[in-house]
PDB file of C-alpha atoms in Angstrom:
ATOM      1  CA  MET A   1      30.633 -28.405 -53.346  1.00  0.00           C
ATOM      2  CA  VAL A   2      31.205 -25.733 -56.012  1.00  0.00           C
ATOM      3  CA  TYR A   3      28.365 -22.878 -55.585  1.00  0.00           C
ATOM      4  CA  HIS A   4      29.314 -20.808 -52.323  1.00  0.00           C
ATOM      5  CA  GLN A   5      26.713 -17.682 -53.391  1.00  0.00           C
ATOM      6  CA  ARG A   6      23.266 -17.794 -53.605  1.00  0.00           C
ATOM      7  CA  TYR A   7      21.894 -16.851 -57.338  1.00  0.00           C
ATOM      8  CA  PRO A   8      18.419 -16.526 -58.352  1.00  0.00           C
ATOM      9  CA  ALA A   9      16.369 -19.337 -60.240  1.00  0.00           C
ATOM     10  CA  SER A  10      17.329 -18.254 -63.612  1.00  0.00           C
ATOM     11  CA  GLY A  11      19.285 -15.576 -65.592  1.00  0.00           C
ATOM     12  CA  ALA A  12      22.335 -16.302 -63.568  1.00  0.00           C
ATOM     13  CA  ALA A  13      24.228 -18.900 -65.705  1.00  0.00           C
ATOM     14  CA  ALA A  14      27.432 -16.798 -66.621  1.00  0.00           C
ATOM     15  CA  ALA A  15      27.411 -15.652 -62.987  1.00  0.00           C
ATOM     16  CA  MET A  16      27.619 -19.506 -61.865  1.00  0.00           C
ATOM     17  CA  LEU A  17      30.133 -20.402 -64.703  1.00  0.00           C
ATOM     18  CA  GLY A  18      32.402 -18.159 -63.074  1.00  0.00           C
ATOM     19  CA  GLU A  19      32.395 -20.002 -60.269  1.00  0.00           C
ATOM     20  CA  TYR A  20      32.225 -23.231 -61.476  1.00  0.00           C
ATOM     21  CA  ALA A  21      35.227 -22.579 -63.245  1.00  0.00           C
ATOM     22  CA  ARG A  22      37.286 -21.869 -59.970  1.00  0.00           C
ATOM     23  CA  TYR A  23      36.662 -25.666 -58.653  1.00  0.00           C
ATOM     24  CA  PRO A  24      39.646 -26.759 -58.582  1.00  0.00           C
ATOM     25  CA  LEU A  25      39.113 -30.213 -60.359  1.00  0.00           C
ATOM     26  CA  PHE A  26      37.236 -28.132 -63.589  1.00  0.00           C
ATOM     27  CA  ARG A  27      39.182 -27.815 -66.520  1.00  0.00           C
ATOM     28  CA  THR A  28      36.206 -27.402 -68.902  1.00  0.00           C
ATOM     29  CA  VAL A  29      32.489 -27.616 -69.318  1.00  0.00           C
ATOM     30  CA  GLY A  30      29.464 -29.113 -70.930  1.00  0.00           C
ATOM     31  CA  ILE A  31      27.490 -26.441 -72.925  1.00  0.00           C
ATOM     32  CA  ASP A  32      24.255 -28.505 -73.617  1.00  0.00           C
ATOM     33  CA  SER A  33      21.801 -25.587 -73.707  1.00  0.00           C
ATOM     34  CA  THR A  34      23.132 -25.223 -77.410  1.00  0.00           C
ATOM     35  CA  TYR A  35      21.794 -28.814 -78.519  1.00  0.00           C
ATOM     36  CA  TYR A  36      18.048 -27.191 -78.012  1.00  0.00           C
ATOM     37  CA  ARG A  37      18.726 -23.859 -79.889  1.00  0.00           C
ATOM     38  CA  PRO A  38      20.913 -22.089 -81.792  1.00  0.00           C
ATOM     39  CA  PRO A  39      23.964 -20.293 -79.870  1.00  0.00           C
ATOM     40  CA  ASP A  40      22.866 -16.824 -78.417  1.00  0.00           C
ATOM     41  CA  PRO A  41      25.697 -14.314 -79.291  1.00  0.00           C
ATOM     42  CA  GLU A  42      24.865 -12.240 -75.734  1.00  0.00           C
ATOM     43  CA  THR A  43      25.156 -15.549 -73.952  1.00  0.00           C
ATOM     44  CA  LEU A  44      28.428 -16.509 -75.368  1.00  0.00           C
ATOM     45  CA  GLN A  45      29.656 -13.143 -74.606  1.00  0.00           C
ATOM     46  CA  ALA A  46      28.511 -13.212 -70.974  1.00  0.00           C
ATOM     47  CA  TYR A  47      30.137 -16.662 -71.160  1.00  0.00           C
ATOM     48  CA  ALA A  48      33.216 -15.296 -72.354  1.00  0.00           C
ATOM     49  CA  GLU A  49      33.596 -12.156 -69.619  1.00  0.00           C
ATOM     50  CA  ARG A  50      33.313 -14.715 -67.060  1.00  0.00           C
ATOM     51  CA  LEU A  51      35.870 -17.471 -67.998  1.00  0.00           C
ATOM     52  CA  PRO A  52      39.419 -17.781 -67.342  1.00  0.00           C
ATOM     53  CA  PRO A  53      41.453 -17.395 -70.230  1.00  0.00           C
ATOM     54  CA  GLY A  54      42.082 -20.367 -72.304  1.00  0.00           C
ATOM     55  CA  PHE A  55      39.298 -22.227 -70.292  1.00  0.00           C
ATOM     56  CA  PRO A  56      37.640 -24.534 -72.980  1.00  0.00           C
ATOM     57  CA  CYS A  57      34.332 -25.309 -73.278  1.00  0.00           C
ATOM     58  CA  VAL A  58      32.324 -28.566 -74.511  1.00  0.00           C
ATOM     59  CA  SER A  59      29.451 -27.526 -77.108  1.00  0.00           C
ATOM     60  CA  LYS A  60      26.627 -29.542 -78.118  1.00  0.00           C
ATOM     61  CA  VAL A  61      25.586 -28.302 -81.655  1.00  0.00           C
ATOM     62  CA  TRP A  62      22.109 -27.511 -82.376  1.00  0.00           C
ATOM     63  CA  GLU A  63      19.672 -30.745 -82.806  1.00  0.00           C
ATOM     64  CA  ARG A  64      18.528 -29.422 -86.045  1.00  0.00           C
ATOM     65  CA  ILE A  65      21.522 -30.556 -87.765  1.00  0.00           C
ATOM     66  CA  THR A  66      21.696 -33.779 -86.388  1.00  0.00           C
ATOM     67  CA  VAL A  67      18.543 -35.109 -85.802  1.00  0.00           C
ATOM     68  CA  HIS A  68      17.544 -37.163 -88.517  1.00  0.00           C
ATOM     69  CA  SER A  69      13.136 -36.772 -88.209  1.00  0.00           C
ATOM     70  CA  PHE A  70      11.363 -34.877 -85.777  1.00  0.00           C
ATOM     71  CA  GLY A  71       9.900 -36.880 -82.677  1.00  0.00           C
ATOM     72  CA  ARG A  72       6.478 -36.222 -81.148  1.00  0.00           C
ATOM     73  CA  GLY A  73       7.280 -32.978 -79.257  1.00  0.00           C
ATOM     74  CA  ALA A  74       7.891 -31.160 -82.722  1.00  0.00           C
ATOM     75  CA  GLY A  75       4.198 -30.712 -83.523  1.00  0.00           C
ATOM     76  CA  ALA A  76       2.948 -30.856 -86.877  1.00  0.00           C
ATOM     77  CA  ARG A  77       6.777 -32.059 -88.220  1.00  0.00           C
ATOM     78  CA  ALA A  78       6.518 -35.149 -86.406  1.00  0.00           C
ATOM     79  CA  GLY A  79       7.549 -37.895 -87.955  1.00  0.00           C
ATOM     80  CA  HIS A  80       8.968 -36.010 -91.047  1.00  0.00           C
ATOM     81  CA  ARG A  81      12.511 -35.947 -92.255  1.00  0.00           C
ATOM     82  CA  ASN A  82      14.497 -33.312 -91.213  1.00  0.00           C
ATOM     83  CA  ASP A  83      15.530 -31.497 -94.343  1.00  0.00           C
ATOM     84  CA  ASP A  84      18.542 -29.656 -92.454  1.00  0.00           C
ATOM     85  CA  PHE A  85      19.841 -33.449 -91.704  1.00  0.00           C
ATOM     86  CA  LEU A  86      23.944 -32.924 -92.064  1.00  0.00           C
ATOM     87  CA  ASN A  87      23.600 -29.309 -93.158  1.00  0.00           C
ATOM     88  CA  ALA A  88      26.927 -27.815 -93.144  1.00  0.00           C
ATOM     89  CA  ASP A  89      25.824 -24.274 -94.115  1.00  0.00           C
ATOM     90  CA  LEU A  90      23.415 -23.990 -91.657  1.00  0.00           C
ATOM     91  CA  PHE A  91      26.233 -25.412 -88.989  1.00  0.00           C
ATOM     92  CA  LEU A  92      28.541 -22.718 -90.325  1.00  0.00           C
ATOM     93  CA  ASP A  93      26.194 -19.852 -89.873  1.00  0.00           C
ATOM     94  CA  THR A  94      24.379 -20.334 -86.989  1.00  0.00           C
ATOM     95  CA  VAL A  95      27.095 -22.111 -84.758  1.00  0.00           C
ATOM     96  CA  PHE A  96      30.320 -21.776 -86.086  1.00  0.00           C
ATOM     97  CA  ASP A  97      30.392 -18.122 -86.922  1.00  0.00           C
ATOM     98  CA  VAL A  98      28.917 -17.198 -84.013  1.00  0.00           C
ATOM     99  CA  TYR A  99      31.296 -18.844 -81.875  1.00  0.00           C
ATOM    100  CA  ARG A 100      34.450 -17.732 -83.774  1.00  0.00           C
ATOM    101  CA  ASP A 101      33.035 -14.145 -83.343  1.00  0.00           C
ATOM    102  CA  HIS A 102      31.927 -13.925 -79.673  1.00  0.00           C
ATOM    103  CA  PHE A 103      33.617 -17.304 -77.750  1.00  0.00           C
ATOM    104  CA  ALA A 104      36.577 -17.699 -79.726  1.00  0.00           C
ATOM    105  CA  GLY A 105      38.944 -18.154 -76.907  1.00  0.00           C
ATOM    106  CA  HIS A 106      36.663 -20.924 -75.153  1.00  0.00           C
ATOM    107  CA  THR A 107      36.131 -23.053 -78.078  1.00  0.00           C
ATOM    108  CA  GLY A 108      36.707 -26.748 -77.589  1.00  0.00           C
ATOM    109  CA  PRO A 109      34.999 -29.227 -79.513  1.00  0.00           C
ATOM    110  CA  PHE A 110      31.800 -29.227 -80.973  1.00  0.00           C
ATOM    111  CA  VAL A 111      30.037 -32.230 -80.156  1.00  0.00           C
ATOM    112  CA  PHE A 112      27.514 -33.499 -82.976  1.00  0.00           C
ATOM    113  CA  GLU A 113      25.098 -35.832 -81.296  1.00  0.00           C
ATOM    114  CA  PHE A 114      22.859 -38.069 -83.104  1.00  0.00           C
ATOM    115  CA  GLN A 115      19.920 -39.674 -81.342  1.00  0.00           C
ATOM    116  CA  ALA A 116      19.606 -43.429 -82.148  1.00  0.00           C
ATOM    117  CA  ILE A 117      18.245 -43.153 -85.780  1.00  0.00           C
ATOM    118  CA  PRO A 118      15.341 -46.015 -86.433  1.00  0.00           C
ATOM    119  CA  ARG A 119      16.092 -48.768 -89.103  1.00  0.00           C
ATOM    120  CA  ALA A 120      12.878 -48.112 -90.718  1.00  0.00           C
ATOM    121  CA  ALA A 121      14.988 -44.734 -91.941  1.00  0.00           C
ATOM    122  CA  GLY A 122      17.305 -46.694 -94.076  1.00  0.00           C
ATOM    123  CA  ILE A 123      20.389 -45.679 -93.018  1.00  0.00           C
ATOM    124  CA  GLY A 124      22.766 -48.119 -92.087  1.00  0.00           C
ATOM    125  CA  PRO A 125      26.449 -48.035 -90.772  1.00  0.00           C
ATOM    126  CA  GLU A 126      28.297 -47.280 -94.074  1.00  0.00           C
ATOM    127  CA  SER A 127      25.587 -44.667 -95.507  1.00  0.00           C
ATOM    128  CA  PHE A 128      25.775 -42.890 -92.029  1.00  0.00           C
ATOM    129  CA  ALA A 129      29.581 -43.034 -92.681  1.00  0.00           C
ATOM    130  CA  ASP A 130      29.054 -41.667 -95.861  1.00  0.00           C
ATOM    131  CA  ARG A 131      27.108 -38.870 -95.073  1.00  0.00           C
ATOM    132  CA  LEU A 132      29.436 -37.941 -92.398  1.00  0.00           C
ATOM    133  CA  ASP A 133      31.857 -37.509 -94.585  1.00  0.00           C
ATOM    134  CA  HIS A 134      30.473 -35.162 -96.969  1.00  0.00           C
ATOM    135  CA  PHE A 135      29.411 -33.034 -94.159  1.00  0.00           C
ATOM    136  CA  PHE A 136      32.965 -32.715 -92.224  1.00  0.00           C
ATOM    137  CA  GLU A 137      34.678 -31.999 -95.962  1.00  0.00           C
ATOM    138  CA  ARG A 138      32.577 -29.011 -96.029  1.00  0.00           C
ATOM    139  CA  LEU A 139      34.027 -27.755 -92.741  1.00  0.00           C
ATOM    140  CA  PRO A 140      36.650 -25.658 -91.834  1.00  0.00           C
ATOM    141  CA  ARG A 141      39.986 -27.503 -90.644  1.00  0.00           C
ATOM    142  CA  GLY A 142      41.753 -26.274 -87.390  1.00  0.00           C
ATOM    143  CA  ALA A 143      38.137 -26.248 -85.083  1.00  0.00           C
ATOM    144  CA  ARG A 144      38.008 -29.687 -83.407  1.00  0.00           C
ATOM    145  CA  TYR A 145      34.634 -31.778 -84.096  1.00  0.00           C
ATOM    146  CA  ALA A 146      33.532 -34.828 -82.302  1.00  0.00           C
ATOM    147  CA  VAL A 147      30.613 -37.114 -83.082  1.00  0.00           C
ATOM    148  CA  GLU A 148      27.953 -39.172 -80.277  1.00  0.00           C
ATOM    149  CA  ILE A 149      26.400 -41.555 -81.798  1.00  0.00           C
ATOM    150  CA  ARG A 150      23.377 -43.695 -80.226  1.00  0.00           C
ATOM    151  CA  ASN A 151      23.396 -46.570 -82.521  1.00  0.00           C
ATOM    152  CA  PRO A 152      25.613 -49.791 -81.200  1.00  0.00           C
ATOM    153  CA  ASP A 153      25.900 -51.173 -84.846  1.00  0.00           C
ATOM    154  CA  PHE A 154      27.392 -47.702 -86.395  1.00  0.00           C
ATOM    155  CA  LEU A 155      30.710 -48.479 -84.611  1.00  0.00           C
ATOM    156  CA  HIS A 156      31.628 -49.298 -88.018  1.00  0.00           C
ATOM    157  CA  PRO A 157      35.177 -49.448 -89.523  1.00  0.00           C
ATOM    158  CA  ALA A 158      33.466 -47.094 -91.727  1.00  0.00           C
ATOM    159  CA  TYR A 159      32.679 -44.723 -89.132  1.00  0.00           C
ATOM    160  CA  PHE A 160      36.225 -44.631 -87.815  1.00  0.00           C
ATOM    161  CA  ALA A 161      37.494 -44.405 -91.168  1.00  0.00           C
ATOM    162  CA  VAL A 162      35.707 -40.833 -91.859  1.00  0.00           C
ATOM    163  CA  LEU A 163      36.567 -39.830 -88.696  1.00  0.00           C
ATOM    164  CA  ARG A 164      40.148 -40.438 -88.852  1.00  0.00           C
ATOM    165  CA  GLU A 165      40.252 -38.657 -92.208  1.00  0.00           C
ATOM    166  CA  HIS A 166      38.935 -35.491 -91.186  1.00  0.00           C
ATOM    167  CA  ASP A 167      40.362 -35.430 -87.519  1.00  0.00           C
ATOM    168  CA  VAL A 168      37.211 -35.872 -85.441  1.00  0.00           C
ATOM    169  CA  SER A 169      36.715 -37.593 -82.372  1.00  0.00           C
ATOM    170  CA  HIS A 170      34.899 -40.233 -81.572  1.00  0.00           C
ATOM    171  CA  VAL A 171      32.730 -39.617 -78.513  1.00  0.00           C
ATOM    172  CA  PHE A 172      33.376 -42.232 -75.900  1.00  0.00           C
ATOM    173  CA  ASN A 173      29.903 -42.322 -74.371  1.00  0.00           C
ATOM    174  CA  SER A 174      28.440 -44.339 -70.847  1.00  0.00           C
ATOM    175  CA  TRP A 175      24.831 -44.352 -72.229  1.00  0.00           C
ATOM    176  CA  THR A 176      21.710 -46.416 -71.756  1.00  0.00           C
ATOM    177  CA  ARG A 177      21.738 -48.342 -74.884  1.00  0.00           C
ATOM    178  CA  MET A 178      25.552 -48.264 -76.275  1.00  0.00           C
ATOM    179  CA  PRO A 179      28.421 -50.859 -75.218  1.00  0.00           C
ATOM    180  CA  SER A 180      30.968 -49.689 -72.503  1.00  0.00           C
ATOM    181  CA  ILE A 181      33.508 -47.382 -72.668  1.00  0.00           C
ATOM    182  CA  GLY A 182      35.996 -50.149 -72.382  1.00  0.00           C
ATOM    183  CA  ALA A 183      33.985 -52.162 -75.206  1.00  0.00           C
ATOM    184  CA  GLN A 184      34.315 -48.881 -77.237  1.00  0.00           C
ATOM    185  CA  LEU A 185      38.067 -48.508 -77.022  1.00  0.00           C
ATOM    186  CA  ALA A 186      38.533 -52.060 -77.876  1.00  0.00           C
ATOM    187  CA  LEU A 187      37.545 -51.341 -81.373  1.00  0.00           C
ATOM    188  CA  ALA A 188      40.230 -51.101 -84.304  1.00  0.00           C
ATOM    189  CA  ASP A 189      41.473 -47.397 -84.278  1.00  0.00           C
ATOM    190  CA  ALA A 190      39.111 -46.288 -82.193  1.00  0.00           C
ATOM    191  CA  LEU A 191      41.180 -43.113 -81.212  1.00  0.00           C
ATOM    192  CA  THR A 192      40.491 -41.099 -84.320  1.00  0.00           C
ATOM    193  CA  ALA A 193      41.829 -37.451 -83.592  1.00  0.00           C
ATOM    194  CA  PRO A 194      44.770 -35.794 -81.644  1.00  0.00           C
ATOM    195  CA  PHE A 195      42.283 -35.212 -79.065  1.00  0.00           C
ATOM    196  CA  VAL A 196      39.492 -37.291 -77.408  1.00  0.00           C
ATOM    197  CA  VAL A 197      36.145 -36.689 -75.744  1.00  0.00           C
ATOM    198  CA  VAL A 198      34.464 -38.451 -73.192  1.00  0.00           C
ATOM    199  CA  ARG A 199      30.569 -38.056 -72.204  1.00  0.00           C
ATOM    200  CA  ALA A 200      29.818 -40.349 -68.970  1.00  0.00           C
ATOM    201  CA  LEU A 201      26.224 -39.737 -68.432  1.00  0.00           C
ATOM    202  CA  MET A 202      24.853 -43.016 -67.126  1.00  0.00           C
ATOM    203  CA  ARG A 203      25.928 -46.800 -66.582  1.00  0.00           C
ATOM    204  CA  PRO A 204      24.823 -48.892 -69.516  1.00  0.00           C
ATOM    205  CA  GLY A 205      21.501 -50.559 -69.117  1.00  0.00           C
ATOM    206  CA  ARG A 206      20.140 -47.239 -67.265  1.00  0.00           C
ATOM    207  CA  THR A 207      17.417 -44.976 -68.073  1.00  0.00           C
ATOM    208  CA  HIS A 208      17.250 -41.145 -67.588  1.00  0.00           C
ATOM    209  CA  ALA A 209      14.212 -41.494 -65.322  1.00  0.00           C
ATOM    210  CA  GLU A 210      15.552 -44.457 -63.287  1.00  0.00           C
ATOM    211  CA  THR A 211      18.742 -42.476 -61.979  1.00  0.00           C
ATOM    212  CA  VAL A 212      16.734 -39.400 -61.399  1.00  0.00           C
ATOM    213  CA  ASP A 213      14.809 -41.007 -59.126  1.00  0.00           C
ATOM    214  CA  ALA A 214      17.680 -43.309 -57.585  1.00  0.00           C
ATOM    215  CA  PHE A 215      20.005 -40.219 -57.505  1.00  0.00           C
ATOM    216  CA  ALA A 216      18.121 -36.945 -56.780  1.00  0.00           C
ATOM    217  CA  PRO A 217      19.047 -34.257 -55.280  1.00  0.00           C
ATOM    218  CA  PHE A 218      22.330 -35.501 -56.663  1.00  0.00           C
ATOM    219  CA  ASP A 219      24.479 -34.941 -53.296  1.00  0.00           C
ATOM    220  CA  ARG A 220      26.317 -37.722 -52.434  1.00  0.00           C
ATOM    221  CA  LEU A 221      27.253 -40.800 -54.328  1.00  0.00           C
ATOM    222  CA  ARG A 222      24.838 -43.315 -54.181  1.00  0.00           C
ATOM    223  CA  GLU A 223      26.080 -45.947 -56.425  1.00  0.00           C
ATOM    224  CA  GLU A 224      29.718 -45.888 -57.651  1.00  0.00           C
ATOM    225  CA  ALA A 225      30.540 -47.333 -61.271  1.00  0.00           C
ATOM    226  CA  PRO A 226      34.166 -48.785 -60.772  1.00  0.00           C
ATOM    227  CA  ASP A 227      33.800 -50.500 -64.230  1.00  0.00           C
ATOM    228  CA  VAL A 228      33.042 -46.920 -65.991  1.00  0.00           C
ATOM    229  CA  ARG A 229      35.835 -45.243 -63.579  1.00  0.00           C
ATOM    230  CA  ASP A 230      38.170 -47.816 -64.805  1.00  0.00           C
ATOM    231  CA  ASP A 231      37.565 -47.723 -68.268  1.00  0.00           C
ATOM    232  CA  ILE A 232      37.850 -43.883 -68.161  1.00  0.00           C
ATOM    233  CA  ALA A 233      40.921 -43.874 -66.113  1.00  0.00           C
ATOM    234  CA  ARG A 234      42.692 -46.688 -68.820  1.00  0.00           C
ATOM    235  CA  LEU A 235      41.215 -44.224 -71.805  1.00  0.00           C
ATOM    236  CA  ILE A 236      42.998 -41.330 -70.536  1.00  0.00           C
ATOM    237  CA  ARG A 237      46.116 -42.911 -69.612  1.00  0.00           C
ATOM    238  CA  LEU A 238      46.312 -44.004 -73.188  1.00  0.00           C
ATOM    239  CA  ALA A 239      45.823 -40.546 -74.502  1.00  0.00           C
ATOM    240  CA  ASN A 240      48.367 -38.900 -72.351  1.00  0.00           C
ATOM    241  CA  GLU A 241      50.724 -41.650 -73.281  1.00  0.00           C
ATOM    242  CA  ARG A 242      49.903 -40.307 -77.115  1.00  0.00           C
ATOM    243  CA  GLU A 243      50.116 -36.853 -76.453  1.00  0.00           C
ATOM    244  CA  MET A 244      46.545 -36.496 -77.019  1.00  0.00           C
ATOM    245  CA  GLU A 245      44.241 -33.648 -75.229  1.00  0.00           C
ATOM    246  CA  SER A 246      41.350 -35.599 -72.925  1.00  0.00           C
ATOM    247  CA  PHE A 247      37.668 -33.619 -72.776  1.00  0.00           C
ATOM    248  CA  VAL A 248      36.090 -35.418 -70.070  1.00  0.00           C
ATOM    249  CA  LEU A 249      32.583 -34.711 -69.187  1.00  0.00           C
ATOM    250  CA  PHE A 250      30.185 -36.400 -66.293  1.00  0.00           C
ATOM    251  CA  ASN A 251      26.929 -36.332 -65.466  1.00  0.00           C
ATOM    252  CA  ASN A 252      25.160 -36.812 -61.981  1.00  0.00           C
ATOM    253  CA  ARG A 253      23.467 -39.585 -63.266  1.00  0.00           C
ATOM    254  CA  LEU A 254      26.436 -41.708 -63.344  1.00  0.00           C
ATOM    255  CA  GLU A 255      27.132 -41.991 -59.573  1.00  0.00           C
ATOM    256  CA  GLY A 256      25.141 -39.615 -57.990  1.00  0.00           C
ATOM    257  CA  SER A 257      27.365 -36.873 -57.614  1.00  0.00           C
ATOM    258  CA  ALA A 258      29.434 -35.395 -60.613  1.00  0.00           C
ATOM    259  CA  PRO A 259      32.105 -33.543 -58.471  1.00  0.00           C
ATOM    260  CA  LEU A 260      32.284 -36.613 -56.161  1.00  0.00           C
ATOM    261  CA  THR A 261      33.147 -38.730 -58.884  1.00  0.00           C
ATOM    262  CA  ILE A 262      35.510 -36.529 -60.465  1.00  0.00           C
ATOM    263  CA  GLY A 263      37.392 -36.181 -57.448  1.00  0.00           C
ATOM    264  CA  ALA A 264      37.365 -40.108 -57.108  1.00  0.00           C
ATOM    265  CA  MET A 265      38.915 -40.301 -60.533  1.00  0.00           C
ATOM    266  CA  ALA A 266      41.766 -37.508 -59.804  1.00  0.00           C
ATOM    267  CA  GLY A 267      42.510 -39.900 -57.339  1.00  0.00           C
ATOM    268  CA  MET A 268      42.663 -42.777 -59.290  1.00  0.00           C
ATOM    269  CA  LEU A 269      44.961 -41.161 -61.832  1.00  0.00           C
ATOM    270  CA  ALA A 270      47.288 -39.218 -59.294  1.00  0.00           C
ATOM    271  CA  GLY A 271      47.812 -42.614 -57.728  1.00  0.00           C
TER     272      GLY A 271
END
């Protein structure tokens, strides 16, 4: 549906991105690779050369800045606290400055994705909000930042107040252990910035493994999610009424084929 050229198995991301950006329904893209490692200047430059002017990308921020404790895959560091958790200087040096120098014309929202923080860490909703407050007050104004959480109890008035204070968007996410996008939107003052970010990953209650097994090879709609579609359409319409820009990302694991889901969403909104 999207790609009509043949590409090698690796090393063709920039060329593929150029073709992706020409697809009629695509106006943004999520760059997830920057979650696993700092952005590479040469890679960003190659992306920039392939994208049309003004095409904004939603980029995940390096996990070293958002992971509270290292997981089992971290070798000797597994189970230890991450000393760089919400390290503003590290973000500015390894992420922000690189984007400013090599990708300024295509920098959309930076997404700070926080994996679920266990209760044993001793960080409650208000403590988390306070840490976010200290972090964002160190960052330059004018850039677009968004926060994605995986702890439902962090959807707290203090959290939304901090985001609103710094013009940071809450990421409305459809994910395994989060309330629905509609339930998130129903919370008081959930729209916290002049823009909104949505990440429709999978239906609540579903796991990554379940959806891969059920939906691969992601070439058609396997199971429509009308409730998720309705929530997103309502959110987009509300954002439009408030003249807020919307960045909406879909994953193949939501229904089986992200391009087809996006086509259906476009039809809903046009209707």
